[in-house]
mmCIF file of C-alpha atoms in Angstrom:
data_model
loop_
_atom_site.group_PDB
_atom_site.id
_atom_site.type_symbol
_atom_site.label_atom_id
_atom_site.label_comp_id
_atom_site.label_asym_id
_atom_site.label_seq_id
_atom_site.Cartn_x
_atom_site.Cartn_y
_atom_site.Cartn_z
ATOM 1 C CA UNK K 1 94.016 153.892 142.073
ATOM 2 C CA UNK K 2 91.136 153.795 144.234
ATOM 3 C CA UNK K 3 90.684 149.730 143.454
ATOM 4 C CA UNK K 4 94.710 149.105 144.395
ATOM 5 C CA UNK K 5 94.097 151.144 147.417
ATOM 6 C CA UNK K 6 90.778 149.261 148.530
ATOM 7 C CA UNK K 7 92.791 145.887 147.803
ATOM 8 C CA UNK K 8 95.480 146.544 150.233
ATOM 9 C CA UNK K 9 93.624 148.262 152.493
ATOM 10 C CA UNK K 10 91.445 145.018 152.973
ATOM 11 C CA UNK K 11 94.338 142.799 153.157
ATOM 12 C CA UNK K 12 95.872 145.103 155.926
ATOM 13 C CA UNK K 13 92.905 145.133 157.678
ATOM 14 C CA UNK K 14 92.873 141.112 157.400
ATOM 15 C CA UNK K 15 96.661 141.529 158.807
ATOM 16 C CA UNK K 16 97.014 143.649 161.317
ATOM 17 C CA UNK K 17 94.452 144.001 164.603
ATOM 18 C CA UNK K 18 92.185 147.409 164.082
ATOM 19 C CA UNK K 19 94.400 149.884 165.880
ATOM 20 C CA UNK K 20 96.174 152.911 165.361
ATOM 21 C CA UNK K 21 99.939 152.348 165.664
ATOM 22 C CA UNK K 22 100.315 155.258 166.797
ATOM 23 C CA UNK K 23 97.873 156.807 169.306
ATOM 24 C CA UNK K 24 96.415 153.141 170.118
ATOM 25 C CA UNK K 25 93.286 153.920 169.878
ATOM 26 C CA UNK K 26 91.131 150.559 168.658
ATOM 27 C CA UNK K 27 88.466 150.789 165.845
ATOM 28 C CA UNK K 28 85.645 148.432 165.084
ATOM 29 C CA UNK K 29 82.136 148.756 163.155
ATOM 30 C CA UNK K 30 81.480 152.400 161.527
ATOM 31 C CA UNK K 31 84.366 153.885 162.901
ATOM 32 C CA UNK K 32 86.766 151.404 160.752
ATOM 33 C CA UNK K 33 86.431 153.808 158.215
ATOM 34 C CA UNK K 34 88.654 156.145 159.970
ATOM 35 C CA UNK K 35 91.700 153.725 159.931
ATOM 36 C CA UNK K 36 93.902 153.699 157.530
ATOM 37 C CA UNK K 37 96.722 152.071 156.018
ATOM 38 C CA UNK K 38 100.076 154.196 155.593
ATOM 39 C CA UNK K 39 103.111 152.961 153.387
ATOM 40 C CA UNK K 40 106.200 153.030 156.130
ATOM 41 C CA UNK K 41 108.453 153.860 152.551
ATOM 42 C CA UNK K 42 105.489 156.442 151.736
ATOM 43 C CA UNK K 43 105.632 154.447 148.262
ATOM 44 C CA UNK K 44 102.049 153.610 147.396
ATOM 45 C CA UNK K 45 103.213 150.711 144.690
ATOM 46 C CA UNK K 46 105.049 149.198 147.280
ATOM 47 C CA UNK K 47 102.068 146.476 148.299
ATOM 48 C CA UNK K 48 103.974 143.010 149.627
ATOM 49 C CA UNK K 49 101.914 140.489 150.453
ATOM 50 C CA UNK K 50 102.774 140.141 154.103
ATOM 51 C CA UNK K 51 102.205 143.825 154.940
ATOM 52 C CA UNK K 52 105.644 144.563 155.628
ATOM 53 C CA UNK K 53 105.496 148.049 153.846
ATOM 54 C CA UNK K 54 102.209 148.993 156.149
ATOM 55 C CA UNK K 55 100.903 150.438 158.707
ATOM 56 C CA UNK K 56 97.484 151.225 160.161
ATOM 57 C CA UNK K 57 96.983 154.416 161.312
ATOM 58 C CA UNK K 58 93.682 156.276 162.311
ATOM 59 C CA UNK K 59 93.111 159.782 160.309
ATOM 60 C CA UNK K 60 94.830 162.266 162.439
ATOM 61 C CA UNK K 61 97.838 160.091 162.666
ATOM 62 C CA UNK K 62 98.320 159.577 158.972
ATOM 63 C CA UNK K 63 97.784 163.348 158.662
ATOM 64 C CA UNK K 64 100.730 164.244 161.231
ATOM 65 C CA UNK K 65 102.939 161.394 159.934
ATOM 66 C CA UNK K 66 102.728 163.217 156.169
ATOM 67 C CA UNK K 67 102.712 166.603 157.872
ATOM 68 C CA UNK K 68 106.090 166.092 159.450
ATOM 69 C CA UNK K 69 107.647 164.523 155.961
ATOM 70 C CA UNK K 70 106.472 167.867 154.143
ATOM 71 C CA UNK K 71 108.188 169.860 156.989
ATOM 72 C CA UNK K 72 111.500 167.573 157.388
ATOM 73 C CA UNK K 73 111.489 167.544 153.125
ATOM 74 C CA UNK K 74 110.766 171.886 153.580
ATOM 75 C CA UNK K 75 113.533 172.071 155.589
ATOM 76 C CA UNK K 76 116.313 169.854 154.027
ATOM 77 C CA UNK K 77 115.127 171.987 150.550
ATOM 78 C CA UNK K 78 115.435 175.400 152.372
ATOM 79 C CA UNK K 79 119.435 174.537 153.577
ATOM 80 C CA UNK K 80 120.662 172.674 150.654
ATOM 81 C CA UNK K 81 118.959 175.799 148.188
ATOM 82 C CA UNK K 82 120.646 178.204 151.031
ATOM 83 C CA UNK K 83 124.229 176.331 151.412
ATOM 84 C CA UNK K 84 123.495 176.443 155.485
ATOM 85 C CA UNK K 85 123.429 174.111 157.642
ATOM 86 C CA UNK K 86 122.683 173.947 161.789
ATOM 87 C CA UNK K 87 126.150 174.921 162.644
ATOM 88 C CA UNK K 88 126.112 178.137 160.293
ATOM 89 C CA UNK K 89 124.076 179.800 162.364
ATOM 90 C CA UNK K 90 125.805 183.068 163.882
ATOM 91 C CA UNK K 91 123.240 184.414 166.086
ATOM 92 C CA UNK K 92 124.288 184.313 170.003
ATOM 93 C CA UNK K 93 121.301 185.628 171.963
ATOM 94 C CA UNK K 94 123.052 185.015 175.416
ATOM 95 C CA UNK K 95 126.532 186.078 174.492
ATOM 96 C CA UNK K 96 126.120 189.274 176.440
ATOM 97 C CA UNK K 97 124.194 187.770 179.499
ATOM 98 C CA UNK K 98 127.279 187.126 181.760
ATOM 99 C CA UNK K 99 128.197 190.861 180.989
ATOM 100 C CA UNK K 100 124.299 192.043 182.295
ATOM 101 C CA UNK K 101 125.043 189.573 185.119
ATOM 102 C CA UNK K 102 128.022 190.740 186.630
ATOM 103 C CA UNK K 103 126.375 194.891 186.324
ATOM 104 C CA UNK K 104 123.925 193.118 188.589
#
C-alpha cells in the first residue's frame, strides 16, 4: 500500500501546483510533507492517470474532509436503523411562545 500511495502521490504532486484546495495555503520544501493527496470518490484504487480522482489537500483539511464523511455516514446509519427522518421530529420548542407573549 504504502508504494501505490507514494506513486500517486508523486504523480499528483507532478499535476497539480502545491496547494491546499481547500484552505489555500501553498507548500514548498519541508513542509511538502504536510500535503496530501485525497481521493474525491474516497476510493484509494481509483488512481487515473490524469488525476481526475485527486485532490491535494494539506493535513488538517484531509482530516475534516474524512471527519465530516464519518459524521454524514453516522447520521444516515442512525435514521435508516431508527425509521426517522428530519420531518419526524415532534418537538416544538416555540409552540407556546405566542401564548407567553400575549401574558406579556
Amino acid at each position: 500500500m504504502r508504494e501505490r500511495e507514494n506513486t500517486y502521490r508523486e504523480k499528483a504532486l507532478k499535476l497539480f501546483p502545491h496547494v491546499c484546495g481547500r484552505c489555500g495555503r501553498e507548500f514548498s520544501g519541508k513542509q511538502l510533507k504536510e500535503l496530501t493527496v485525497h481521493h474525491r470518490d474516497h476510493n484509494h484504487d481509483n488512481n487515473p492517470p490524469d488525476g481526475s480522482n485527486w485532490e491535494l489537500l494539506c493535513i488538517y483539511c484531509h482530516d475534516n474532509e474524512h471527519g465530516r464523511l464519518e459524521v454524514a455516514e453516522s447520521y444516515d446509519q442512525s435514521s435508516a436503523s431508527t425509521g426517522s427522518s428530519s420531518s419526524d421530529f415532534s418537538h416544538q420548542p416555540f409552540a407556546a411562545l405566542e401564548e407567553l407573549l400575549k401574558k406579556k
